[in-house]
Structures are given as structure tokens and as C-alpha cells.
PDB file of C-alpha atoms in Angstrom:
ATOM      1  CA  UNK V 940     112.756 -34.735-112.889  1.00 49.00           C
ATOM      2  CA  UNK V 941     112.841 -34.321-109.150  1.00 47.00           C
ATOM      3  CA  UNK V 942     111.545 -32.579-106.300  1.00 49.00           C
ATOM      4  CA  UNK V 943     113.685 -31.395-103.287  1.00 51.00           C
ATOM      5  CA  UNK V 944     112.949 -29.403-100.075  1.00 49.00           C
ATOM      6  CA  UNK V 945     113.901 -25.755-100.168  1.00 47.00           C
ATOM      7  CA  UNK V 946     115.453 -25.515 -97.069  1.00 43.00           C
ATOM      8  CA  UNK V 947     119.527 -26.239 -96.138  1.00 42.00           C
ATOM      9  CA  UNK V 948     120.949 -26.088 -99.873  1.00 54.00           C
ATOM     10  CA  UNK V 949     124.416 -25.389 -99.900  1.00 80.00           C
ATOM     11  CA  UNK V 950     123.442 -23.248-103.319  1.00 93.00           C
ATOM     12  CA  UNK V 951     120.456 -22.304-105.647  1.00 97.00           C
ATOM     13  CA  UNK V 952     118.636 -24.447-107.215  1.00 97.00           C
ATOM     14  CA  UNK V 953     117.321 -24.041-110.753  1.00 97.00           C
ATOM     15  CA  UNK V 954     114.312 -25.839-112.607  1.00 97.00           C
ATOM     16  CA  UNK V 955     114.956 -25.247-116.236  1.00 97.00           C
ATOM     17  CA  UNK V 956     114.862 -26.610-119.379  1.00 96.00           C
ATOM     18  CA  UNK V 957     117.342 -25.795-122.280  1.00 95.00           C
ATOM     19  CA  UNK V 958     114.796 -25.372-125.092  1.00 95.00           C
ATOM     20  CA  UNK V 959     113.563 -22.810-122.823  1.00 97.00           C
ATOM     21  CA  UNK V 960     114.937 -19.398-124.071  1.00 98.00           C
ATOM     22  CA  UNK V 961     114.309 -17.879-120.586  1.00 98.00           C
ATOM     23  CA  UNK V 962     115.899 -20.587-118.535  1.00 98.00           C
ATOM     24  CA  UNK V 963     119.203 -20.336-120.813  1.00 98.00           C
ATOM     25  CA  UNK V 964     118.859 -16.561-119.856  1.00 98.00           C
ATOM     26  CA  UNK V 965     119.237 -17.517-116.462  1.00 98.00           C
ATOM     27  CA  UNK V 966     121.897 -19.638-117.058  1.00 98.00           C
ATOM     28  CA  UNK V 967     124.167 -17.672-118.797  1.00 98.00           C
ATOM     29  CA  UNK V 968     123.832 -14.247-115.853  1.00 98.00           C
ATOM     30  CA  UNK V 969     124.724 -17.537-113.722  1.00 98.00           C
ATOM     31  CA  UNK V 970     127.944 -18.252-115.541  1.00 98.00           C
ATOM     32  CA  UNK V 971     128.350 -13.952-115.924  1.00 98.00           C
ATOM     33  CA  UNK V 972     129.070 -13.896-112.024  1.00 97.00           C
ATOM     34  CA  UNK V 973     130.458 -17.274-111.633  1.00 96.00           C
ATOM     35  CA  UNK V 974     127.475 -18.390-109.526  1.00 97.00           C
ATOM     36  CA  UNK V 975     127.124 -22.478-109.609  1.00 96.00           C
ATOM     37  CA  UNK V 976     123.882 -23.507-109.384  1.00 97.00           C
ATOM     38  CA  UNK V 977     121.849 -27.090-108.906  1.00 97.00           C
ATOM     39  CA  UNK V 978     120.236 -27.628-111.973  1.00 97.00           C
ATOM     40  CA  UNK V 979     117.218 -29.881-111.983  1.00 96.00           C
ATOM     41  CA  UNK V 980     115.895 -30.497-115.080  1.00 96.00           C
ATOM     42  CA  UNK V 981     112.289 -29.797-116.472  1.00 94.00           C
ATOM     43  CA  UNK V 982     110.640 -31.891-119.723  1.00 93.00           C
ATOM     44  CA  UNK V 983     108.413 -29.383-120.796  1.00 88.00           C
ATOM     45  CA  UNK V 984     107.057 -31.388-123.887  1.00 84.00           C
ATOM     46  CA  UNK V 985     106.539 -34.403-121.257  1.00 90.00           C
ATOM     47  CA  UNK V 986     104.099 -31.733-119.466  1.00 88.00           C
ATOM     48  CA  UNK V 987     106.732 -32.177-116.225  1.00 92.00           C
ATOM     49  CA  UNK V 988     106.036 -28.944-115.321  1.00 92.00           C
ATOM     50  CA  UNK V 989     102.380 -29.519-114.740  1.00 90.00           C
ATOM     51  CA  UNK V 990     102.521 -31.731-112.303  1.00 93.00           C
ATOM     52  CA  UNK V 991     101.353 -31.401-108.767  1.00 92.00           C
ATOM     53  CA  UNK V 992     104.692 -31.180-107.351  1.00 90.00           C
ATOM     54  CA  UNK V 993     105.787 -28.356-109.587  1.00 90.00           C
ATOM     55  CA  UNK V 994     102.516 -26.427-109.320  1.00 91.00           C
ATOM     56  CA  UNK V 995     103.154 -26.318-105.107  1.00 91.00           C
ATOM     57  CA  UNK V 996     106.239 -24.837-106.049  1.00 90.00           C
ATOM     58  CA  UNK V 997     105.013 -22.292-108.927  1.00 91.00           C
ATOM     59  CA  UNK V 998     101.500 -21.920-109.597  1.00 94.00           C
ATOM     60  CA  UNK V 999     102.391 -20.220-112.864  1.00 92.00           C
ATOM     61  CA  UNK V1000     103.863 -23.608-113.523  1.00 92.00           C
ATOM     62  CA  UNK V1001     106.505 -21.647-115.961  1.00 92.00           C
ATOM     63  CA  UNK V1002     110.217 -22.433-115.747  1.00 94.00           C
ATOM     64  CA  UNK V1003     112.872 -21.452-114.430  1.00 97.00           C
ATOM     65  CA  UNK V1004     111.960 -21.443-111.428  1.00 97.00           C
ATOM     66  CA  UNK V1005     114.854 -20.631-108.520  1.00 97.00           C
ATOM     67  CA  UNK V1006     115.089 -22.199-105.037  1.00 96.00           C
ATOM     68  CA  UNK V1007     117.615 -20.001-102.684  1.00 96.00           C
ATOM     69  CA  UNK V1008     117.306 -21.663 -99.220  1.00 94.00           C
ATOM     70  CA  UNK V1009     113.250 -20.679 -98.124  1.00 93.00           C
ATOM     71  CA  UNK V1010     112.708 -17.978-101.551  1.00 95.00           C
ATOM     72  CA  UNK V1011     111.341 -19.281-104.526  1.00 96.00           C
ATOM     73  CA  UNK V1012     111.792 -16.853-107.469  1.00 96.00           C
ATOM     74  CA  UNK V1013     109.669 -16.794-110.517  1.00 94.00           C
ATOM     75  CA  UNK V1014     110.137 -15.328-113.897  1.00 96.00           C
ATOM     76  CA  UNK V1015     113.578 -15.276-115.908  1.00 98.00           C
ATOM     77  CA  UNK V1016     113.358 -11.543-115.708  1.00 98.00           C
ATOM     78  CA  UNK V1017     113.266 -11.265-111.832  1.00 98.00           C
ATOM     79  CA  UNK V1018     115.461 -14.304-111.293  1.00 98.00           C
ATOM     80  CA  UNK V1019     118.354 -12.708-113.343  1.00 98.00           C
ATOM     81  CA  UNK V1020     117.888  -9.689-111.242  1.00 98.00           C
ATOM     82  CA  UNK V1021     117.800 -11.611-108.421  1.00 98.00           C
ATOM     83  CA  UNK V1022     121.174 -13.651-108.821  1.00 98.00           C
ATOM     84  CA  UNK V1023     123.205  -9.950-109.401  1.00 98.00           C
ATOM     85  CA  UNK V1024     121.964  -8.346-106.775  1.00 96.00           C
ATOM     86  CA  UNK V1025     122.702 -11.332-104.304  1.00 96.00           C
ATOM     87  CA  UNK V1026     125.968 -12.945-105.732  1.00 96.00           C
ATOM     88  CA  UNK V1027     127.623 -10.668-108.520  1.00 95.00           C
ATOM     89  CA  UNK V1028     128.690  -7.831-106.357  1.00 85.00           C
ATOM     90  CA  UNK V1029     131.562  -7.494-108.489  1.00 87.00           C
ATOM     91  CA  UNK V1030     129.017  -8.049-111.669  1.00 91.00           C
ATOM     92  CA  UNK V1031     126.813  -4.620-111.035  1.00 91.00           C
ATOM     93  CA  UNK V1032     127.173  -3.369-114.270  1.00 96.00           C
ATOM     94  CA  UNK V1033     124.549  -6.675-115.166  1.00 98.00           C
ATOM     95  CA  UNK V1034     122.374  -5.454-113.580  1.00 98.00           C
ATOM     96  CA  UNK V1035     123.175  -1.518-112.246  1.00 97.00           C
ATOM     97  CA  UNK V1036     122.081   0.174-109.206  1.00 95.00           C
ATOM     98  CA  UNK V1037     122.199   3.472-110.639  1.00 96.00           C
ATOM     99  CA  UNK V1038     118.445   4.353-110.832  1.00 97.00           C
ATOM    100  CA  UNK V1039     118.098   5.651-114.555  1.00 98.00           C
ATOM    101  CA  UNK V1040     120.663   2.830-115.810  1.00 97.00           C
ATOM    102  CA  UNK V1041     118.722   0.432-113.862  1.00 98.00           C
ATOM    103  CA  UNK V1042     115.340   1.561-115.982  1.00 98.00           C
ATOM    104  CA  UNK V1043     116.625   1.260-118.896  1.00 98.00           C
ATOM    105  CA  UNK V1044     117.423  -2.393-118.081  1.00 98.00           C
ATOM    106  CA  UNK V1045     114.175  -3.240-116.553  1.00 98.00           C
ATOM    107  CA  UNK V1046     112.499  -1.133-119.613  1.00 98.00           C
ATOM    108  CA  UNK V1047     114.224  -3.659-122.142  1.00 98.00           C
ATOM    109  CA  UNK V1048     113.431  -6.948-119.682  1.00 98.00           C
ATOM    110  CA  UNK V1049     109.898  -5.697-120.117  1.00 98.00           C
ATOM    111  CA  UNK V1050     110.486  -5.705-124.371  1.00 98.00           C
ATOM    112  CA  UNK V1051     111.439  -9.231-123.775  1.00 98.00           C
ATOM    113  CA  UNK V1052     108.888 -10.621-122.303  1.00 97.00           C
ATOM    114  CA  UNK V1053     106.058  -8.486-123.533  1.00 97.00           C
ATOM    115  CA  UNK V1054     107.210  -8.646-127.571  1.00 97.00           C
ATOM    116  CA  UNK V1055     110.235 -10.439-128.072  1.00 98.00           C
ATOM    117  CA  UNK V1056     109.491 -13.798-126.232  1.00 97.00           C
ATOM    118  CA  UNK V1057     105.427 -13.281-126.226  1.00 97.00           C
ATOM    119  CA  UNK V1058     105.476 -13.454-129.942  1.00 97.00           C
ATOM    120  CA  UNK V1059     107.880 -16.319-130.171  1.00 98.00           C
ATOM    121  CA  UNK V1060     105.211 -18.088-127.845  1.00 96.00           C
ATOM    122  CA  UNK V1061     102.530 -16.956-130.623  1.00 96.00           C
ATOM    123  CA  UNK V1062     104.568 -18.976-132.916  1.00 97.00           C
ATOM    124  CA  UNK V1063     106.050 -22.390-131.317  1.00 97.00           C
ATOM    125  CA  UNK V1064     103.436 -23.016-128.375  1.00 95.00           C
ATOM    126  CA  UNK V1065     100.430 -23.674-130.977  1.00 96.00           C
ATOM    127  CA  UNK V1066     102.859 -25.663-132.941  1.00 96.00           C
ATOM    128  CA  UNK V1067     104.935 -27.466-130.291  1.00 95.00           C
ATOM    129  CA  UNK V1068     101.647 -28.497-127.886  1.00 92.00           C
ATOM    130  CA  UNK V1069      98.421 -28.599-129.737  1.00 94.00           C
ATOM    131  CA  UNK V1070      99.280 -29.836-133.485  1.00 95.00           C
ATOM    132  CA  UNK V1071      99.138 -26.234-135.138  1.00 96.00           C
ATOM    133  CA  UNK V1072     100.206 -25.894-138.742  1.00 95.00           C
ATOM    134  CA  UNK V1073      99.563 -22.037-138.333  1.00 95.00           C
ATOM    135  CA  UNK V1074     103.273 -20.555-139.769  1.00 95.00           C
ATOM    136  CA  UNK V1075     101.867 -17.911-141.040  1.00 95.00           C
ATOM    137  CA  UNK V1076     103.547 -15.018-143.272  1.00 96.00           C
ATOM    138  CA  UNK V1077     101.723 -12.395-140.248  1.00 97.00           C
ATOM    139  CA  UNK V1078     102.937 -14.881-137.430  1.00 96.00           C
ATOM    140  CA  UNK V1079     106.531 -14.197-138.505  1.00 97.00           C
ATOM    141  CA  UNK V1080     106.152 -10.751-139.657  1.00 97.00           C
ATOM    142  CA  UNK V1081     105.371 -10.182-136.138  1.00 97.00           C
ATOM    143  CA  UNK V1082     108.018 -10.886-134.747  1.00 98.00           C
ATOM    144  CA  UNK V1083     110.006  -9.822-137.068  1.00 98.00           C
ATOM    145  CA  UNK V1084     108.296  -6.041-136.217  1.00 98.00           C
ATOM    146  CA  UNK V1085     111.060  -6.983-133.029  1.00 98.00           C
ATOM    147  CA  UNK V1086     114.081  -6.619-135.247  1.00 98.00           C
ATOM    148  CA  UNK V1087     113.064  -3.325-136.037  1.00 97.00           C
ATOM    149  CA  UNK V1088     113.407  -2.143-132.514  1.00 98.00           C
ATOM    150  CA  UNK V1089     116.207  -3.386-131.194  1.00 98.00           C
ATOM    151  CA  UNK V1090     118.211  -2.459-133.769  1.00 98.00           C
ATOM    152  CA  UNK V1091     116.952   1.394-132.772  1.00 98.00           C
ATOM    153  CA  UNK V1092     118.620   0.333-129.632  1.00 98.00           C
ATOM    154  CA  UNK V1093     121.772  -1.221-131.124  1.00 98.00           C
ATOM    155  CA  UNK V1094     122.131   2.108-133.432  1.00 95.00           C
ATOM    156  CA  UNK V1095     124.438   3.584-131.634  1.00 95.00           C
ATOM    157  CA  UNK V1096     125.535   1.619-128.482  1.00 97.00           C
ATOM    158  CA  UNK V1097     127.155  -2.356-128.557  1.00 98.00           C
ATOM    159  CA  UNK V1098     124.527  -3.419-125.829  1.00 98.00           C
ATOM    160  CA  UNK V1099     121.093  -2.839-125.414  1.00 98.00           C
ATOM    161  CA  UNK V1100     121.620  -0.546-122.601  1.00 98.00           C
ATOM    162  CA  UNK V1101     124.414   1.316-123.723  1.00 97.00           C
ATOM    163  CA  UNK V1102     128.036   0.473-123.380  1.00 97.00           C
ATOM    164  CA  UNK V1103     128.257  -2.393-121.123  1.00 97.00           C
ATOM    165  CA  UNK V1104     126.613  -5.605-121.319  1.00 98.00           C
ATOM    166  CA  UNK V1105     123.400  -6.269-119.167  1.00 98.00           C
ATOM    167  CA  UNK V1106     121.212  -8.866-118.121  1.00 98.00           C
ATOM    168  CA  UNK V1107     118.815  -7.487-120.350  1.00 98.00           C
ATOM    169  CA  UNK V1108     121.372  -8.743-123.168  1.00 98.00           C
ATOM    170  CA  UNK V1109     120.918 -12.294-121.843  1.00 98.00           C
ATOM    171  CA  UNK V1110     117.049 -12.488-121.779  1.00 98.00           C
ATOM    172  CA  UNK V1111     116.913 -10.887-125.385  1.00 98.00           C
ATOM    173  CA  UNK V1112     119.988 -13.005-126.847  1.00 98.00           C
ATOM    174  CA  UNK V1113     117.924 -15.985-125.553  1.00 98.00           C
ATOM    175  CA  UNK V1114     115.373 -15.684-126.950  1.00 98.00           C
ATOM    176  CA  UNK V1115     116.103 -13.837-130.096  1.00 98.00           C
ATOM    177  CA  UNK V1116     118.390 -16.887-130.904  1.00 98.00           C
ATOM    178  CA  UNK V1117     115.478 -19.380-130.316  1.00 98.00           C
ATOM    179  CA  UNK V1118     113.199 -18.018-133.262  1.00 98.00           C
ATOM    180  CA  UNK V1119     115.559 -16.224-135.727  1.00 98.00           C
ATOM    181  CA  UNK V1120     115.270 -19.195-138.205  1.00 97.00           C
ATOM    182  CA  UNK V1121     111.851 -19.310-138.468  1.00 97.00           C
ATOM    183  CA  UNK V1122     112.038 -15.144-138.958  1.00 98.00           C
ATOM    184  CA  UNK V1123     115.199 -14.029-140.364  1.00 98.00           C
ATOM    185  CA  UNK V1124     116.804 -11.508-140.005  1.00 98.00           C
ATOM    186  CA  UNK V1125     117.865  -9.062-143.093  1.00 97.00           C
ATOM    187  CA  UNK V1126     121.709  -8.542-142.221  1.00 95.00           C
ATOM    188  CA  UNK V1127     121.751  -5.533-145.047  1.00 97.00           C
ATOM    189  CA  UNK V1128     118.462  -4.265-143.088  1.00 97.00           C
ATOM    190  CA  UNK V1129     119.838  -4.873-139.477  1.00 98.00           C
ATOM    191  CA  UNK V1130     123.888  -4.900-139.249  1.00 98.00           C
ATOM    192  CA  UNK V1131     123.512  -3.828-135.755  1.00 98.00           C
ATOM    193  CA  UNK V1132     121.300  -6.466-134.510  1.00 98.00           C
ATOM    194  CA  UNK V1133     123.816  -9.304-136.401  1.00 98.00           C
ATOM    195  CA  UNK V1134     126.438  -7.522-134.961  1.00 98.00           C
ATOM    196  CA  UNK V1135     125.036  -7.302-131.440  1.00 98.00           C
ATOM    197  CA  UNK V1136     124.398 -11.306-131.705  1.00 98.00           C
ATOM    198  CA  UNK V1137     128.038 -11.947-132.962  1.00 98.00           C
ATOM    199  CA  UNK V1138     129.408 -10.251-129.863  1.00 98.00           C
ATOM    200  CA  UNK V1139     127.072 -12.031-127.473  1.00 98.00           C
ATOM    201  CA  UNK V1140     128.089 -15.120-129.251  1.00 98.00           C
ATOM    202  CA  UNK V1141     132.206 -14.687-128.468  1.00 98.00           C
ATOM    203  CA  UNK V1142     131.079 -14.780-124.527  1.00 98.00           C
ATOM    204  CA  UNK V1143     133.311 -18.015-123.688  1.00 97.00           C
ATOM    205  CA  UNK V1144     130.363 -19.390-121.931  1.00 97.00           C
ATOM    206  CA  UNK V1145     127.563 -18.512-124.964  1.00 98.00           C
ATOM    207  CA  UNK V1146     127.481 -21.810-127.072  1.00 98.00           C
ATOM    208  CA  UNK V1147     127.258 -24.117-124.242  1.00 97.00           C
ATOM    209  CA  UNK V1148     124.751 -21.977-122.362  1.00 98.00           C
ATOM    210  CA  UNK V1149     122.477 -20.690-125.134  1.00 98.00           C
ATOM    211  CA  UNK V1150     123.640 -21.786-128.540  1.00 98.00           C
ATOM    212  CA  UNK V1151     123.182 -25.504-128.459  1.00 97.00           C
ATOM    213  CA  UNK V1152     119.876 -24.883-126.494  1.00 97.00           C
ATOM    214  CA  UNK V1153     118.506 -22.421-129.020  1.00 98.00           C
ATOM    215  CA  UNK V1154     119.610 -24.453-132.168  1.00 98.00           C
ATOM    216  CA  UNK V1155     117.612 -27.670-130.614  1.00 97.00           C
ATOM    217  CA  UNK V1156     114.226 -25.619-130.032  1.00 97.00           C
ATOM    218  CA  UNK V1157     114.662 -24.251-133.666  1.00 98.00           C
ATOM    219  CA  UNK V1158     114.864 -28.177-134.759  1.00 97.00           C
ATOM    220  CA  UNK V1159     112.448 -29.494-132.574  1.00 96.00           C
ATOM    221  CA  UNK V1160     109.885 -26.734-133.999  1.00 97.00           C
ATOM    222  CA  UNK V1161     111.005 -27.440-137.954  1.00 97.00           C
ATOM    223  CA  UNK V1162     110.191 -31.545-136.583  1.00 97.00           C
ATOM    224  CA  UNK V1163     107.053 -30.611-134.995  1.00 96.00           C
ATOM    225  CA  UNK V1164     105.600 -28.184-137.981  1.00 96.00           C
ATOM    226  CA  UNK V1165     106.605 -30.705-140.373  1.00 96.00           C
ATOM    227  CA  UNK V1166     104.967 -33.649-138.390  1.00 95.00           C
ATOM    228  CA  UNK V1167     101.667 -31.438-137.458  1.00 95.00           C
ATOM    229  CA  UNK V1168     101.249 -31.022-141.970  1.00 95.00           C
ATOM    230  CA  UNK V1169     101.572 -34.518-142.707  1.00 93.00           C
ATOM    231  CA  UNK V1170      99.068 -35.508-140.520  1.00 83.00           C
TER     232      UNK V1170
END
């Protein structure tokens, strides 16, 4: 981990972690609009992001965490918005300007962090950080409650927001793909929602981006659980 100045960057720099389903969000609306970023690494099970030098840049001490010449950005949600508006001008569809289109997106960035990824965190954090055996039939039938909705999204569109992919896919797909071993999903109960992952997965940039990310934090949480009972 390291700490750099904000100011005279040739391009954007990005604390993130791969385990974390947000920063892989960010990372793959990066690779949408061909954007090359600095990546600086984050250990969050080392507690890296706690540190003094991290908490001057984000008090929140959350990750990612962007650094565009003198603007630091916070939240996956606003960075991804961010990054469209000021590099994918030929990319709008991410992230639309149309006011109603745009709504919808920011409506389903708002299901991601307030259900889909919140009640991941209700799972893994007590697990992951604190020694928690707690994988409770409820836990996971929580978030499983998620399924449900998106595919009332998915029922009769290929993205969440309609016909065209958004960054709102990326945030979901992120984090979706982090916890969907530990909560399955029914494929006879949700054919849209597998379906909707399948096409996210043929992006050319998915599996390096999110894939190998999400299938690590899904091991490293089966590691932990079964580490935390045998203690």
C-alpha cells in the first residue's frame, strides 16, 4: 500500500481492493470506456484502510476511493458516475443524461447499496472481521429476498434499466457475484436473473475484472466461516 499526492497525475488514481465487490464495479465502468487508471492497492483484511493516511484521504475509510488531480471521490456508486460523465462521452448510455433514464439508474445504484450489497455486508463483515459463526438460514434468506427483485426488473428487459447496459449493471453484477454461493440462486425460480449474469459474464473484460475477484471473496469467506467453527 501507498500514499501519493493528489495533485499533477497524468490519470486517476484508484484505491481498491479486488475482494471488494464495489471496487471491481469501478473497475469494470473503467474498462467500459477504456479509461486506464493507477491502481493502488488496499488490504482490507490487513485493516490498510484504517490507517491514518487513508482516513486524511476518506474519513469513511471505505474503498474505492478515486483521486482525479485535486477531487477525491467516494462511494462506488458516485465514482462510476463520475468516470462516464468525465471520460466516456462516447459511453452515455452507462450512465444516460436523459433525466427519467438517468433515475432509473440512480434508483437501481440505490438497490445496490441499500439491499443488495448492505445485506452481503450483514453476512461476510461479522464473519470476515470479528470471528462470527452467524450463517444463518434468515441471514441468507435475506438476501436472497434480492433475487426476487431484480428478477422483476430482468422480466422483461436484458439490463436492469432496460435495453442497454448501465453502470447500474456493474455495481449489481459485483456484488451479486460476490455472495451468490453462500445464497443461491433457484435457476427454475429466476431464469432472468441467471440469464442477466450470463450476459454480463461474456463482457471480454468480466472475468478478469470481476470474476476472479468475486470467486476469491466467496473462498476467503467459506476459509474464514470454517476457521471461526473450529475454534
Amino acid at each position: 500500500m501507498y500514499f501519493k499526492g493528489p495533485v499533477n497525475m497524468s490519470k486517476p488514481a484508484l484505491y481498491y481492493a479486488t475482494l471488494s465487490p464495489p471496487s471491481r464495479a469501478v473497475l469494470l465502468t473503467a474498462k467500459a470506456i477504456g479509461l486506464d487508471l493507477e491502481l493502488r492497492p488496499i488490504n482490507l483484511l490487513k485493516g490498510e484502510h484504517l490507517t491514518p493516511e487513508f482516513l486524511k484521504l476518506n474519513p469513511q475509510h471505505t474503498i474505492p476511493t478515486l483521486i482525479d488531480g485535486e477531487a477525491t471521490i467516494i462511494d462506488s456508486h458516485a465514482i462510476c458516475a463520475y468516470l462516464v460523465e468525465k471520460y466516456g462521452q462516447e459511453q452515455q448510455q452507462l450512465y444516460p443524461k436523459d433525466l427519467v433514464k438517468r433515475a432509473n439508474v440512480d434508483a437501481r445504484l440505490h438497490l445496490d447499496s441499500g439491499h443488495l450489497f448492505a445485506r452481503l455486508r450483514f453476512l461476510y463483515e461479522p464473519i470476515l472481521y470479528y470471528g462470527s459463526t452467524d450463517c444463518s438460514i434468515d441471514k441468507i434468506a435475506y438476501i436472497q429476498k434480492c433475487w426476487e427483485i431484480l428478477e422483476g426488473f430482468l422480466k422483461d428487459d436484458p439490463y436492469l434499466c432496460g435495453s442497454d447496459l448501465t453502470i447500474a449493471d456493474f455495481c449489481a453484477v459485483a456484488t451479486v457475484t460476490s455472495v451468490n454461493d453462500a445464497a443461491p440462486i433457484d435457476e427454475f425460480k429466476f431464469p432472468k436473473l441467471q440469464a442477466w449474469l450470463k450476459r454480463l459474464a461474456e463482457l471480454p473484460y468480466y472475468q478478469e475484472v470481476n470474476g476472479d475477484g468475486a470467486e476469491e471473496l466467496k473462498a476467503i469467506f467459506k476459509t474464514k466461516l470454517a476457521e471461526n467453527r473450529g475454534k
